[in-house]
Amino acid sequence: MGQYDFIANAFSFGFAVMAAATLFLWFSRSQVAPAYKMAVTISGLVTAIAGYHYLQIMLSWDAAFSVTNGTIETTGYAFNQAYRYVDWLLTVPLLLVELILVMRLSRSETVSKSVTLGGAAALMIILGYPGEVAEGGATRFLFWVLSMIPFIYIVYQLVVGLKGSISKQPENVRGLINGAATLVVVSWLFYPIVFLFPLIGLTGGAAITAVEVGYTVADIVAKAVFGILILMIAMRKSEAEGKASA
Amino acid sequence: MGQYDFIANAFSFGFAVMAAATLFLWFSRSQVAPAYKMAVTISGLVTAIAGYHYLQIMLSWDAAFSVTNGTIETTGYAFNQAYRYVDWLLTVPLLLVELILVMRLSRSETVSKSVTLGGAAALMIILGYPGEVAEGGATRFLFWVLSMIPFIYIVYQLVVGLKGSISKQPENVRGLINGAATLVVVSWLFYPIVFLFPLIGLTGGAAITAVEVGYTVADIVAKAVFGILILMIAMRKSEAEGKASA
């Protein structure tokens, strides 16, 4: 009962954070230079999409269980974990696009990096899904391995591939951009680890609580906190460029 | 029955106040200087988040009881008091950030004070939660004590630590900023006192009514009234700075 409520509260918290972050990011659009508006718009879009899916997840959680006199029973409706995949398929490529846009690279670099990194991110999610819904552990593991290939490519690009572009960023935001790239890598690491939980025998109420609450925290860090970092970078760069041109 | 309705009405009142304050604050954003827009945006965000949670609390209250021929019975769904904690975890740190932003300190001071005060506020809420959901009085008291440590730190910072920064504020808003800091301290005092009610044997219908209505009033003062104070400070400072540069 305590775990059931705790998860429900975590979902509601996730929804509230995502909705609040969306409004905050979109209101703050007016405070960045035109060159950075798209990055901030997309940051808010990511949290908006995540907020919608947390609402769906909340409703699905509610429909999957009924509470009678303090006892919880499953209703027969399965809790739809797949809403997370639908969400990630949209938001994960956009998160990388945010980072690329706020760096304000040349147009051709922006397009090529968005396509390769965004494409790899989408591929990573698509390859994870068959494993998530598979019955057998072997299938789950196979798709984990396949999904890790684009994951490692993205991590490599963020840690090594972007180094050159980051070193060309203005000094006052270099630390923040490095921080944003690190935040992506660290918060994303949570997902492949959790994916393996059922394989190592972590099931039952405590494991479900750890997974759902953990995913929620990881989503908040990877989307809302990341979005606010992107906004801060955009504001500082706008300010610095405004001064330079004055 | 009267108490049941009274509480339901208080929740509805809480929702209406929060929603109205949100719209008012966001409409007024256009009337403050760019430097203060973020403080006003966050003020409206806090009341928006609180409004969402009052809606959730209303629905949870409705689901927890059924009324048949004038008799109230519990439905077996527990009234989810934890929505308050989910709300506070988000809004309480943001309230302190509002105050810090409207003071317009240096960037490094803004960041360091937001992190320490906001972090302390989040820690305070997190430490209160296990006590709230605990069965035994001893556990409740233990977490009350733990939660009071960051609380006292925040009060100390507001009363003593910010004194220096407040004295540097323009004269026409110094009183208002002192008022806002005092309002935080006074309205927040209500929460730890109410938290102890069950320990001193205050339970039953009248106590629940006192707690729920009391929390609602405290929330309205600490979020909506406080937010409007922040807006007033932002408007006065915008006006004064506009004049100075003109």
GROMACS .gro file of C-alpha atoms in nm:
model
  492
    1MET     CA    1   0.000   0.000   0.000
    2GLY     CA    2   0.278   0.240   0.093
    3GLN     CA    3   0.466   0.148  -0.226
    4TYR     CA    4   0.153   0.187  -0.440
    5ASP     CA    5   0.096   0.537  -0.305
    6PHE     CA    6   0.461   0.628  -0.326
    7ILE     CA    7   0.472   0.540  -0.696
    8ALA     CA    8   0.148   0.729  -0.760
    9ASN     CA    9   0.298   1.032  -0.584
   10ALA     CA   10   0.618   1.001  -0.786
   11PHE     CA   11   0.417   1.005  -1.112
   12SER     CA   12   0.218   1.306  -0.997
   13PHE     CA   13   0.544   1.476  -0.900
   14GLY     CA   14   0.687   1.395  -1.242
   15PHE     CA   15   0.386   1.548  -1.413
   16ALA     CA   16   0.400   1.861  -1.198
   17VAL     CA   17   0.773   1.911  -1.259
   18MET     CA   18   0.739   1.863  -1.634
   19ALA     CA   19   0.441   2.097  -1.662
   20ALA     CA   20   0.610   2.362  -1.447
   21ALA     CA   21   0.936   2.333  -1.641
   22THR     CA   22   0.746   2.370  -1.969
   23LEU     CA   23   0.576   2.691  -1.861
   24PHE     CA   24   0.898   2.829  -1.717
   25LEU     CA   25   1.097   2.754  -2.033
   26TRP     CA   26   0.837   2.898  -2.267
   27PHE     CA   27   0.794   3.212  -2.057
   28SER     CA   28   1.170   3.258  -2.060
   29ARG     CA   29   1.186   3.240  -2.442
   30SER     CA   30   1.136   3.616  -2.448
   31GLN     CA   31   1.461   3.658  -2.254
   32VAL     CA   32   1.700   3.499  -2.503
   33ALA     CA   33   1.833   3.628  -2.834
   34PRO     CA   34   1.653   3.511  -3.152
   35ALA     CA   35   1.939   3.273  -3.235
   36TYR     CA   36   1.867   3.071  -2.919
   37LYS     CA   37   1.488   3.081  -2.914
   38MET     CA   38   1.455   2.749  -3.096
   39ALA     CA   39   1.673   2.567  -2.843
   40VAL     CA   40   1.457   2.699  -2.558
   41THR     CA   41   1.135   2.625  -2.746
   42ILE     CA   42   1.243   2.266  -2.793
   43SER     CA   43   1.351   2.236  -2.428
   44GLY     CA   44   0.995   2.327  -2.329
   45LEU     CA   45   0.856   2.096  -2.593
   46VAL     CA   46   1.048   1.803  -2.445
   47THR     CA   47   0.911   1.866  -2.096
   48ALA     CA   48   0.562   1.920  -2.240
   49ILE     CA   49   0.574   1.584  -2.417
   50ALA     CA   50   0.705   1.421  -2.099
   51GLY     CA   51   0.430   1.587  -1.893
   52TYR     CA   52   0.164   1.446  -2.126
   53HIS     CA   53   0.312   1.099  -2.091
   54TYR     CA   54   0.333   1.124  -1.712
   55LEU     CA   55  -0.037   1.205  -1.716
   56GLN     CA   56  -0.098   0.894  -1.927
   57ILE     CA   57   0.123   0.685  -1.698
   58MET     CA   58  -0.066   0.816  -1.392
   59LEU     CA   59  -0.400   0.723  -1.545
   60SER     CA   60  -0.269   0.382  -1.649
   61TRP     CA   61  -0.137   0.319  -1.297
   62ASP     CA   62  -0.473   0.421  -1.155
   63ALA     CA   63  -0.659   0.190  -1.394
   64ALA     CA   64  -0.433  -0.109  -1.326
   65PHE     CA   65  -0.512  -0.131  -0.954
   66SER     CA   66  -0.817  -0.095  -0.737
   67VAL     CA   67  -0.810  -0.020  -0.365
   68THR     CA   68  -1.077  -0.173  -0.145
   69ASN     CA   69  -1.057  -0.114   0.228
   70GLY     CA   70  -0.686  -0.058   0.214
   71THR     CA   71  -0.612  -0.367   0.005
   72ILE     CA   72  -0.475  -0.333  -0.345
   73GLU     CA   73  -0.583  -0.563  -0.624
   74THR     CA   74  -0.493  -0.567  -0.991
   75THR     CA   75  -0.791  -0.488  -1.211
   76GLY     CA   76  -0.671  -0.691  -1.508
   77TYR     CA   77  -0.570  -0.384  -1.704
   78ALA     CA   78  -0.195  -0.404  -1.748
   79PHE     CA   79   0.006  -0.101  -1.637
   80ASN     CA   80   0.127   0.042  -1.967
   81GLN     CA   81   0.501   0.079  -1.932
   82ALA     CA   82   0.522   0.144  -2.306
   83TYR     CA   83   0.415   0.507  -2.262
   84ARG     CA   84   0.772   0.562  -2.153
   85TYR     CA   85   0.900   0.434  -2.489
   86VAL     CA   86   0.656   0.648  -2.685
   87ASP     CA   87   0.780   0.942  -2.482
   88TRP     CA   88   1.147   0.864  -2.524
   89LEU     CA   89   1.114   0.806  -2.899
   90LEU     CA   90   1.012   1.171  -2.927
   91THR     CA   91   1.203   1.339  -2.647
   92VAL     CA   92   1.543   1.170  -2.650
   93PRO     CA   93   1.640   1.283  -3.003
   94LEU     CA   94   1.506   1.631  -2.922
   95LEU     CA   95   1.725   1.653  -2.611
   96LEU     CA   96   2.033   1.612  -2.827
   97VAL     CA   97   1.899   1.866  -3.075
   98GLU     CA   98   1.859   2.117  -2.787
   99LEU     CA   99   2.224   2.081  -2.700
  100ILE     CA  100   2.335   2.115  -3.063
  101LEU     CA  101   2.114   2.421  -3.122
  102VAL     CA  102   2.232   2.608  -2.814
  103MET     CA  103   2.592   2.562  -2.929
  104ARG     CA  104   2.505   2.758  -3.243
  105LEU     CA  105   2.731   2.568  -3.480
  106SER     CA  106   2.740   2.634  -3.851
  107ARG     CA  107   2.417   2.545  -4.030
  108SER     CA  108   2.564   2.237  -4.200
  109GLU     CA  109   2.715   2.109  -3.873
  110THR     CA  110   2.386   2.168  -3.691
  111VAL     CA  111   2.196   1.965  -3.949
  112SER     CA  112   2.447   1.681  -3.975
  113LYS     CA  113   2.493   1.645  -3.599
  114SER     CA  114   2.117   1.663  -3.538
  115VAL     CA  115   2.054   1.392  -3.794
  116THR     CA  116   2.328   1.154  -3.679
  117LEU     CA  117   2.286   1.202  -3.302
  118GLY     CA  118   1.905   1.229  -3.317
  119GLY     CA  119   1.888   0.930  -3.547
  120ALA     CA  120   2.110   0.723  -3.318
  121ALA     CA  121   1.892   0.818  -3.021
  122ALA     CA  122   1.574   0.712  -3.201
  123LEU     CA  123   1.737   0.386  -3.307
  124MET     CA  124   1.841   0.322  -2.947
  125ILE     CA  125   1.481   0.354  -2.825
  126ILE     CA  126   1.338   0.147  -3.112
  127LEU     CA  127   1.583  -0.135  -3.040
  128GLY     CA  128   1.506  -0.129  -2.667
  129TYR     CA  129   1.131  -0.170  -2.705
  130PRO     CA  130   1.116  -0.534  -2.830
  131GLY     CA  131   1.332  -0.629  -2.531
  132GLU     CA  132   1.106  -0.446  -2.287
  133VAL     CA  133   0.791  -0.627  -2.399
  134ALA     CA  134   0.959  -0.967  -2.457
  135GLU     CA  135   0.867  -1.259  -2.234
  136GLY     CA  136   1.204  -1.430  -2.230
  137GLY     CA  137   1.522  -1.308  -2.068
  138ALA     CA  138   1.735  -1.400  -2.370
  139THR     CA  139   1.535  -1.173  -2.603
  140ARG     CA  140   1.549  -0.896  -2.346
  141PHE     CA  141   1.926  -0.926  -2.327
  142LEU     CA  142   1.968  -0.945  -2.708
  143PHE     CA  143   1.784  -0.617  -2.761
  144TRP     CA  144   1.970  -0.459  -2.471
  145VAL     CA  145   2.296  -0.533  -2.653
  146LEU     CA  146   2.161  -0.401  -2.983
  147SER     CA  147   2.030  -0.087  -2.815
  148MET     CA  148   2.363  -0.026  -2.643
  149ILE     CA  149   2.540   0.018  -2.980
  150PRO     CA  150   2.375   0.353  -3.063
  151PHE     CA  151   2.392   0.444  -2.692
  152ILE     CA  152   2.770   0.403  -2.687
  153TYR     CA  153   2.798   0.595  -3.015
  154ILE     CA  154   2.607   0.888  -2.859
  155VAL     CA  155   2.816   0.883  -2.542
  156TYR     CA  156   3.132   0.877  -2.755
  157GLN     CA  157   3.007   1.173  -2.960
  158LEU     CA  158   2.918   1.373  -2.649
  159VAL     CA  159   3.241   1.299  -2.466
  160VAL     CA  160   3.487   1.304  -2.757
  161GLY     CA  161   3.314   1.419  -3.077
  162LEU     CA  162   3.183   1.748  -2.939
  163LYS     CA  163   3.508   1.838  -2.761
  164GLY     CA  164   3.628   2.045  -3.055
  165SER     CA  165   3.303   2.238  -3.086
  166ILE     CA  166   3.284   2.295  -2.710
  167SER     CA  167   3.632   2.443  -2.699
  168LYS     CA  168   3.516   2.704  -2.953
  169GLN     CA  169   3.227   2.816  -2.727
  170PRO     CA  170   3.254   3.145  -2.534
  171GLU     CA  171   3.445   3.097  -2.211
  172ASN     CA  172   3.157   3.199  -1.981
  173VAL     CA  173   2.941   2.907  -2.097
  174ARG     CA  174   3.200   2.639  -2.167
  175GLY     CA  175   3.161   2.497  -1.817
  176LEU     CA  176   2.782   2.492  -1.847
  177ILE     CA  177   2.791   2.317  -2.187
  178ASN     CA  178   3.033   2.059  -2.055
  179GLY     CA  179   2.800   2.018  -1.757
  180ALA     CA  180   2.500   1.968  -1.985
  181ALA     CA  181   2.684   1.702  -2.190
  182THR     CA  182   2.795   1.525  -1.871
  183LEU     CA  183   2.444   1.542  -1.732
  184VAL     CA  184   2.312   1.366  -2.044
  185VAL     CA  185   2.568   1.088  -2.015
  186VAL     CA  186   2.522   1.034  -1.640
  187SER     CA  187   2.141   1.054  -1.630
  188TRP     CA  188   2.109   0.832  -1.938
  189LEU     CA  189   2.324   0.561  -1.778
  190PHE     CA  190   2.038   0.490  -1.540
  191TYR     CA  191   1.811   0.353  -1.815
  192PRO     CA  192   2.019   0.059  -1.949
  193ILE     CA  193   2.095  -0.045  -1.590
  194VAL     CA  194   1.729  -0.052  -1.490
  195PHE     CA  195   1.648  -0.239  -1.812
  196LEU     CA  196   1.856  -0.530  -1.684
  197PHE     CA  197   1.683  -0.550  -1.342
  198PRO     CA  198   1.441  -0.832  -1.438
  199LEU     CA  199   1.734  -1.035  -1.575
  200ILE     CA  200   1.916  -1.036  -1.246
  201GLY     CA  201   1.602  -1.137  -1.059
  202LEU     CA  202   1.499  -0.798  -0.925
  203THR     CA  203   1.119  -0.817  -0.934
  204GLY     CA  204   0.834  -0.765  -0.691
  205GLY     CA  205   0.703  -0.455  -0.516
  206ALA     CA  206   1.034  -0.310  -0.403
  207ALA     CA  207   1.193  -0.354  -0.749
  208ILE     CA  208   0.892  -0.197  -0.925
  209THR     CA  209   0.909   0.095  -0.685
  210ALA     CA  210   1.282   0.137  -0.748
  211VAL     CA  211   1.232   0.121  -1.126
  212GLU     CA  212   0.937   0.360  -1.148
  213VAL     CA  213   1.072   0.613  -0.900
  214GLY     CA  214   1.419   0.582  -1.052
  215TYR     CA  215   1.291   0.639  -1.407
  216THR     CA  216   1.096   0.939  -1.283
  217VAL     CA  217   1.400   1.096  -1.116
  218ALA     CA  218   1.616   1.021  -1.423
  219ASP     CA  219   1.353   1.177  -1.652
  220ILE     CA  220   1.337   1.489  -1.435
  221VAL     CA  221   1.715   1.529  -1.442
  222ALA     CA  222   1.753   1.445  -1.812
  223LYS     CA  223   1.463   1.667  -1.929
  224ALA     CA  224   1.369   1.940  -1.680
  225VAL     CA  225   1.707   2.007  -1.517
  226PHE     CA  226   1.877   1.970  -1.856
  227GLY     CA  227   1.627   2.210  -2.014
  228ILE     CA  228   1.700   2.472  -1.750
  229LEU     CA  229   2.074   2.431  -1.810
  230ILE     CA  230   2.009   2.489  -2.182
  231LEU     CA  231   1.811   2.802  -2.092
  232MET     CA  232   2.093   2.930  -1.871
  233ILE     CA  233   2.344   2.874  -2.152
  234ALA     CA  234   2.112   3.052  -2.396
  235MET     CA  235   2.065   3.349  -2.159
  236ARG     CA  236   2.436   3.389  -2.093
  237LYS     CA  237   2.525   3.367  -2.459
  238SER     CA  238   2.252   3.616  -2.549
  239GLU     CA  239   2.381   3.853  -2.286
  240ALA     CA  240   2.745   3.821  -2.393
  241GLU     CA  241   2.661   3.866  -2.761
  242GLY     CA  242   2.432   4.160  -2.682
  243LYS     CA  243   2.719   4.330  -2.501
  244ALA     CA  244   2.969   4.252  -2.774
  245SER     CA  245   2.752   4.412  -3.040
  246ALA     CA  246   2.673   4.721  -2.830
  247MET     CA  247  -2.113   1.613   0.755
  248GLY     CA  248  -2.062   1.983   0.816
  249GLN     CA  249  -1.691   1.928   0.864
  250TYR     CA  250  -1.669   1.715   0.549
  251ASP     CA  251  -1.828   1.989   0.342
  252PHE     CA  252  -1.626   2.261   0.510
  253ILE     CA  253  -1.300   2.090   0.419
  254ALA     CA  254  -1.418   2.030   0.061
  255ASN     CA  255  -1.505   2.399   0.037
  256ALA     CA  256  -1.165   2.498   0.177
  257PHE     CA  257  -0.990   2.287  -0.089
  258SER     CA  258  -1.201   2.442  -0.363
  259PHE     CA  259  -1.122   2.788  -0.222
  260GLY     CA  260  -0.753   2.699  -0.220
  261PHE     CA  261  -0.769   2.593  -0.585
  262ALA     CA  262  -0.954   2.908  -0.690
  263VAL     CA  263  -0.709   3.138  -0.510
  264MET     CA  264  -0.405   2.963  -0.654
  265ALA     CA  265  -0.545   2.963  -1.009
  266ALA     CA  266  -0.644   3.331  -0.985
  267ALA     CA  267  -0.306   3.429  -0.839
  268THR     CA  268  -0.129   3.242  -1.120
  269LEU     CA  269  -0.318   3.427  -1.392
  270PHE     CA  270  -0.273   3.760  -1.217
  271LEU     CA  271   0.101   3.713  -1.173
  272TRP     CA  272   0.158   3.600  -1.530
  273PHE     CA  273  -0.050   3.883  -1.676
  274SER     CA  274   0.156   4.125  -1.468
  275ARG     CA  275   0.486   3.992  -1.606
  276SER     CA  276   0.466   4.246  -1.887
  277GLN     CA  277   0.471   4.528  -1.630
  278VAL     CA  278   0.810   4.461  -1.475
  279ALA     CA  279   1.160   4.521  -1.610
  280PRO     CA  280   1.335   4.226  -1.780
  281ALA     CA  281   1.561   4.177  -1.475
  282TYR     CA  282   1.258   4.090  -1.260
  283LYS     CA  283   1.055   3.885  -1.507
  284MET     CA  284   1.199   3.555  -1.386
  285ALA     CA  285   1.102   3.626  -1.023
  286VAL     CA  286   0.743   3.698  -1.129
  287THR     CA  287   0.733   3.398  -1.365
  288ILE     CA  288   0.839   3.171  -1.078
  289SER     CA  289   0.586   3.330  -0.841
  290GLY     CA  290   0.311   3.232  -1.085
  291LEU     CA  291   0.468   2.892  -1.132
  292VAL     CA  292   0.451   2.826  -0.757
  293THR     CA  293   0.080   2.910  -0.741
  294ALA     CA  294   0.019   2.707  -1.059
  295ILE     CA  295   0.185   2.401  -0.906
  296ALA     CA  296  -0.011   2.455  -0.584
  297GLY     CA  297  -0.335   2.490  -0.784
  298TYR     CA  298  -0.269   2.159  -0.957
  299HIS     CA  299  -0.215   1.991  -0.620
  300TYR     CA  300  -0.530   2.142  -0.469
  301LEU     CA  301  -0.716   1.991  -0.761
  302GLN     CA  302  -0.555   1.652  -0.687
  303ILE     CA  303  -0.632   1.691  -0.315
  304MET     CA  304  -0.995   1.778  -0.395
  305LEU     CA  305  -1.029   1.469  -0.612
  306SER     CA  306  -0.861   1.250  -0.350
  307TRP     CA  307  -1.092   1.386  -0.078
  308ASP     CA  308  -1.388   1.316  -0.301
  309ALA     CA  309  -1.269   0.958  -0.371
  310ALA     CA  310  -1.203   0.883  -0.003
  311PHE     CA  311  -1.560   0.936   0.116
  312SER     CA  312  -1.904   0.854  -0.011
  313VAL     CA  313  -2.219   1.026   0.104
  314THR     CA  314  -2.535   0.821   0.119
  315ASN     CA  315  -2.854   0.976   0.255
  316GLY     CA  316  -2.661   1.229   0.455
  317THR     CA  317  -2.423   0.977   0.610
  318ILE     CA  318  -2.054   0.983   0.527
  319GLU     CA  319  -1.860   0.663   0.485
  320THR     CA  320  -1.500   0.600   0.391
  321THR     CA  321  -1.468   0.428   0.054
  322GLY     CA  322  -1.143   0.243   0.134
  323TYR     CA  323  -0.935   0.478  -0.077
  324ALA     CA  324  -0.710   0.664   0.162
  325PHE     CA  325  -0.717   1.042   0.144
  326ASN     CA  326  -0.378   1.118  -0.007
  327GLN     CA  327  -0.221   1.372   0.226
  328ALA     CA  328   0.108   1.317   0.045
  329TYR     CA  329   0.004   1.543  -0.244
  330ARG     CA  330   0.092   1.824  -0.004
  331TYR     CA  331   0.446   1.691   0.024
  332VAL     CA  332   0.480   1.650  -0.351
  333ASP     CA  333   0.366   2.009  -0.382
  334TRP     CA  334   0.597   2.145  -0.112
  335LEU     CA  335   0.899   1.961  -0.249
  336LEU     CA  336   0.862   2.172  -0.562
  337THR     CA  337   0.717   2.497  -0.437
  338VAL     CA  338   0.905   2.560  -0.111
  339PRO     CA  339   1.251   2.583  -0.273
  340LEU     CA  340   1.101   2.797  -0.551
  341LEU     CA  341   0.953   3.040  -0.298
  342LEU     CA  342   1.301   3.111  -0.165
  343VAL     CA  343   1.433   3.144  -0.520
  344GLU     CA  344   1.162   3.407  -0.590
  345LEU     CA  345   1.284   3.614  -0.298
  346ILE     CA  346   1.649   3.580  -0.400
  347LEU     CA  347   1.575   3.670  -0.766
  348VAL     CA  348   1.374   3.979  -0.683
  349MET     CA  349   1.665   4.107  -0.472
  350ARG     CA  350   1.880   4.102  -0.788
  351LEU     CA  351   2.205   4.005  -0.618
  352SER     CA  352   2.522   3.933  -0.814
  353ARG     CA  353   2.506   3.623  -1.033
  354SER     CA  354   2.734   3.418  -0.805
  355GLU     CA  355   2.539   3.519  -0.493
  356THR     CA  356   2.209   3.438  -0.666
  357VAL     CA  357   2.331   3.092  -0.761
  358SER     CA  358   2.494   3.012  -0.426
  359LYS     CA  359   2.200   3.135  -0.216
  360SER     CA  360   1.947   2.958  -0.442
  361VAL     CA  361   2.136   2.633  -0.410
  362THR     CA  362   2.190   2.646  -0.033
  363LEU     CA  363   1.847   2.781   0.066
  364GLY     CA  364   1.658   2.582  -0.199
  365GLY     CA  365   1.852   2.269  -0.109
  366ALA     CA  366   1.781   2.317   0.261
  367ALA     CA  367   1.411   2.363   0.184
  368ALA     CA  368   1.398   2.044  -0.024
  369LEU     CA  369   1.582   1.854   0.250
  370MET     CA  370   1.331   1.983   0.506
  371ILE     CA  371   1.038   1.846   0.306
  372ILE     CA  372   1.209   1.515   0.229
  373LEU     CA  373   1.284   1.462   0.599
  374GLY     CA  374   0.926   1.543   0.696
  375TYR     CA  375   0.767   1.287   0.465
  376PRO     CA  376   0.872   0.962   0.644
  377GLY     CA  377   0.732   1.111   0.967
  378GLU     CA  378   0.403   1.202   0.801
  379VAL     CA  379   0.340   0.851   0.669
  380ALA     CA  380   0.479   0.669   0.976
  381GLU     CA  381   0.246   0.472   1.200
  382GLY     CA  382   0.423   0.531   1.530
  383GLY     CA  383   0.448   0.858   1.722
  384ALA     CA  384   0.818   0.809   1.794
  385THR     CA  385   0.908   0.794   1.422
  386ARG     CA  386   0.692   1.098   1.358
  387PHE     CA  387   0.873   1.292   1.626
  388LEU     CA  388   1.218   1.177   1.510
  389PHE     CA  389   1.160   1.306   1.157
  390TRP     CA  390   1.008   1.625   1.293
  391VAL     CA  391   1.334   1.691   1.476
  392LEU     CA  392   1.544   1.607   1.167
  393SER     CA  393   1.327   1.826   0.947
  394MET     CA  394   1.354   2.116   1.192
  395ILE     CA  395   1.731   2.137   1.138
  396PRO     CA  396   1.710   2.272   0.779
  397PHE     CA  397   1.403   2.473   0.885
  398ILE     CA  398   1.597   2.656   1.152
  399TYR     CA  399   1.885   2.708   0.909
  400ILE     CA  400   1.648   2.873   0.660
  401VAL     CA  401   1.489   3.093   0.926
  402TYR     CA  402   1.836   3.197   1.043
  403GLN     CA  403   1.939   3.280   0.687
  404LEU     CA  404   1.623   3.484   0.626
  405VAL     CA  405   1.640   3.672   0.954
  406VAL     CA  406   2.017   3.717   0.989
  407GLY     CA  407   2.198   3.599   0.673
  408LEU     CA  408   2.005   3.820   0.429
  409LYS     CA  409   2.024   4.132   0.651
  410GLY     CA  410   2.332   4.257   0.469
  411SER     CA  411   2.181   4.209   0.126
  412ILE     CA  412   1.851   4.366   0.233
  413SER     CA  413   2.024   4.679   0.362
  414LYS     CA  414   2.171   4.726   0.013
  415GLN     CA  415   1.824   4.723  -0.150
  416PRO     CA  416   1.669   5.052  -0.266
  417GLU     CA  417   1.496   5.228   0.022
  418ASN     CA  418   1.149   5.220  -0.130
  419VAL     CA  419   1.139   4.839  -0.128
  420ARG     CA  420   1.340   4.757   0.183
  421GLY     CA  421   1.027   4.741   0.397
  422LEU     CA  422   0.851   4.517   0.145
  423ILE     CA  423   1.145   4.276   0.123
  424ASN     CA  424   1.168   4.260   0.500
  425GLY     CA  425   0.793   4.198   0.501
  426ALA     CA  426   0.827   3.916   0.249
  427ALA     CA  427   1.103   3.749   0.454
  428THR     CA  428   0.896   3.784   0.772
  429LEU     CA  429   0.589   3.646   0.596
  430VAL     CA  430   0.788   3.336   0.497
  431VAL     CA  431   0.906   3.277   0.854
  432VAL     CA  432   0.564   3.335   1.013
  433SER     CA  433   0.354   3.140   0.762
  434TRP     CA  434   0.602   2.851   0.761
  435LEU     CA  435   0.586   2.820   1.141
  436PHE     CA  436   0.235   2.683   1.102
  437TYR     CA  437   0.352   2.363   0.933
  438PRO     CA  438   0.580   2.212   1.202
  439ILE     CA  439   0.318   2.292   1.466
  440VAL     CA  440   0.041   2.113   1.276
  441PHE     CA  441   0.276   1.822   1.211
  442LEU     CA  442   0.283   1.757   1.588
  443PHE     CA  443  -0.099   1.757   1.634
  444PRO     CA  444  -0.137   1.376   1.623
  445LEU     CA  445   0.138   1.343   1.887
  446ILE     CA  446  -0.048   1.554   2.138
  447GLY     CA  447  -0.367   1.357   2.084
  448LEU     CA  448  -0.541   1.596   1.847
  449THR     CA  449  -0.723   1.357   1.617
  450GLY     CA  450  -1.078   1.304   1.493
  451GLY     CA  451  -1.305   1.521   1.282
  452ALA     CA  452  -1.234   1.855   1.447
  453ALA     CA  453  -0.856   1.806   1.434
  454ILE     CA  454  -0.865   1.697   1.068
  455THR     CA  455  -1.071   2.005   0.989
  456ALA     CA  456  -0.824   2.229   1.174
  457VAL     CA  457  -0.528   2.071   0.996
  458GLU     CA  458  -0.671   2.079   0.644
  459VAL     CA  459  -0.819   2.426   0.669
  460GLY     CA  460  -0.508   2.551   0.848
  461TYR     CA  461  -0.274   2.412   0.583
  462THR     CA  462  -0.491   2.570   0.314
  463VAL     CA  463  -0.478   2.914   0.476
  464ALA     CA  464  -0.102   2.881   0.536
  465ASP     CA  465  -0.049   2.779   0.173
  466ILE     CA  466  -0.250   3.078   0.049
  467VAL     CA  467  -0.046   3.319   0.260
  468ALA     CA  468   0.290   3.158   0.185
  469LYS     CA  469   0.233   3.125  -0.191
  470ALA     CA  470  -0.035   3.361  -0.326
  471VAL     CA  471   0.005   3.655  -0.086
  472PHE     CA  472   0.383   3.612  -0.093
  473GLY     CA  473   0.380   3.601  -0.474
  474ILE     CA  474   0.190   3.928  -0.490
  475LEU     CA  475   0.441   4.087  -0.251
  476ILE     CA  476   0.719   3.972  -0.486
  477LEU     CA  477   0.532   4.129  -0.778
  478MET     CA  478   0.494   4.458  -0.589
  479ILE     CA  479   0.867   4.463  -0.511
  480ALA     CA  480   0.946   4.387  -0.876
  481MET     CA  481   0.716   4.666  -0.997
  482ARG     CA  482   0.859   4.925  -0.758
  483LYS     CA  483   1.216   4.836  -0.842
  484SER     CA  484   1.141   4.843  -1.217
  485GLU     CA  485   0.987   5.187  -1.175
  486ALA     CA  486   1.275   5.325  -0.968
  487GLU     CA  487   1.539   5.188  -1.205
  488GLY     CA  488   1.350   5.317  -1.508
  489LYS     CA  489   1.349   5.664  -1.354
  490ALA     CA  490   1.714   5.650  -1.257
  491SER     CA  491   1.825   5.576  -1.612
  492ALA     CA  492   1.585   5.825  -1.770
   0.00000   0.00000   0.00000
